[in-house]
Amino acid sequence: MQTFQSIKQVILNLDHYSLKVLATTAVGIGGLLCYLALRRKPKTIPVGDGWWRVGERPLNEDTTIHPFVVESSEEMIQDLYQRIDQTRYTNSLEDSRFHYGFNSDYLRKVVSYWRNEFDWEKQVKVLNKYPHFKTNIEGLDVHFIHVKPARRAGQRVLPLLMVHGWPGSFYEFYRILPMITNTEEDVVFEVICASIPGYGYSEAPQVKGFNTMDAARIFLKLMERLNFTEYYLQGGDWGGFITCNMAQMKPERVRGLHLNMITGQAPGTMTLFSLVIGRYLPFLVGFTREDVKRMYPYMEKNVYELLRESGYLHIQATKPDTAGCGLNDSPVGLAAYILEKFSTWTDMKNRDLKDGALERKFSLDDLLTNVMIYWTTGSIISSMRFYKENMGTNFQKRVDNLTKIYVPAGLASFPHELLHCPRSWAYSRFRDVRSYNYMPRGGHFAAFEEPELLAKDMLQFAKKVESKRLK
Ligand SMILES: *[C@@H]1O[C@H](CO)[C@@H](O)[C@H](O)[C@H]1NC(C)=O
Ligand SMILES: *[C@@H]1O[C@H](CO)[C@@H](O)[C@H](O)[C@H]1NC(C)=O
């Protein structure tokens, strides 16, 4: 108040001339600010290059594409059973449900199913239902499946790359694939599902520093090697970051980018302000009623809630090799670590249940197949390292975070996603949003959990993009 009074006093005391000088200066500063704001910012990020093996890059790289078949062996299964049989369990605390992590009473049930009923050979046949391939890029054998559509007369075939995240795999897409490659719509997808290097059947980098931009460049090279000149991208979790990076590196290749995990940000440095004000005056900061509904029950308990669910992230972003060592040695430990996420990230409320509601949306066969992809390839540590490589230094200041995204974007906001991104924040990062939909159900693993909803959203988005191109 005191300050305000004295400022008022100063202004009253100013003579005519000083006011003029002040006004001119204000206009000058305003103009400069406008110029700085409107100055053309780069619309793409550098593509770069890399080599991820120890040793020199050879002069001639092998660019052939080899068919690949997932195989199981009796030896591997016997080793798995032996380890499962020797598991040392610790009893869960009374009534702890999923609040201390994966409940060990329920874990015993899952493991008993794994040991006695789960049929890996049968699941391997399921995995091999689609043709698999590998090709070497930047020194790494990159794995992918290629699913050609059942094309109907008059249908437009759209190439699409789908990218999974952690702790998932290409297998997350097996339920949605029939829905988008065999449909009555005017458009149908021809799909490539690639494994991120270090995940499942894609080889892990042998040297430090492999982040989402490197994965993006490798997948751009993959699509080029497959002779796709223009295509769609779809992703969530790390797959969302990677596909965004691809769109930032070569927007001319990307016809449309569909995401089920949206990373936007408040315009300018308004994040905290928006969060505080948005609770009470949502219209002032551009939040819709649905945004408020999705953000605040969670935000109320915000800091504690975030801390409670992000321990894995801190471990993986700092010392992945230490915790990963135990997981790579114990199938039961690995299953608990991975499957806990399929419970909590489907719905935080699942922590209140004895079985984490794990089988409400997923079958144990599907869940354990995903675990087996990590187990049989020994890829848990390399998958965890991806956090360290991305979050090590200056994650927020990285060029991909400071550059907006200009390709047509389709954003599907699932209600139980870990963090809700308000529509207005999404629009500030994605400059050409063709559809932003509040999905009625579902969480973090959209394709695995709600394949029909996701398929529908992807198809309507592609139809929108295509019809505008025709005009
Ligand atoms: C891509 O096109 C080239 C040149 O036409 C051809 O040699 C190559 O076999 C094609 N690759 C694939 C994967 O179809
Ligand atoms: C990107 O940068 C903005 C602004 O610095 C920051 O608020 C946001 O958290 C960053 N996003 C990520 C994913 O780091």
Short mmCIF file of C-alpha atoms and ligand atoms in Angstrom, two decimals, residues 65 224-227, ligand 1:
data_model
loop_
_atom_site.label_atom_id
_atom_site.label_comp_id
_atom_site.label_asym_id
_atom_site.label_seq_id
_atom_site.Cartn_x
_atom_site.Cartn_y
_atom_site.Cartn_z
CA ILE A 65 16.06 -55.81 -43.64
CA GLU A 224 12.89 -44.06 -44.98
CA ARG A 225 14.45 -47.48 -45.40
CA LEU A 226 10.95 -48.90 -45.74
CA ASN A 227 10.33 -46.37 -48.53
C1 LIG B 1 12.68 -49.32 -51.54
O1 LIG B 1 12.89 -48.86 -52.86
C2 LIG B 1 14.08 -49.29 -53.45
C3 LIG B 1 14.23 -48.64 -54.81
O2 LIG B 1 13.07 -48.80 -55.56
C4 LIG B 1 14.09 -50.83 -53.55
O3 LIG B 1 15.30 -51.27 -54.07
C5 LIG B 1 13.91 -51.41 -52.15
O4 LIG B 1 13.80 -52.81 -52.21
C6 LIG B 1 12.66 -50.83 -51.48
N1 LIG B 1 12.64 -51.28 -50.08
C7 LIG B 1 11.59 -51.84 -49.51
C8 LIG B 1 11.72 -52.22 -48.11
O5 LIG B 1 10.55 -52.04 -50.11
#
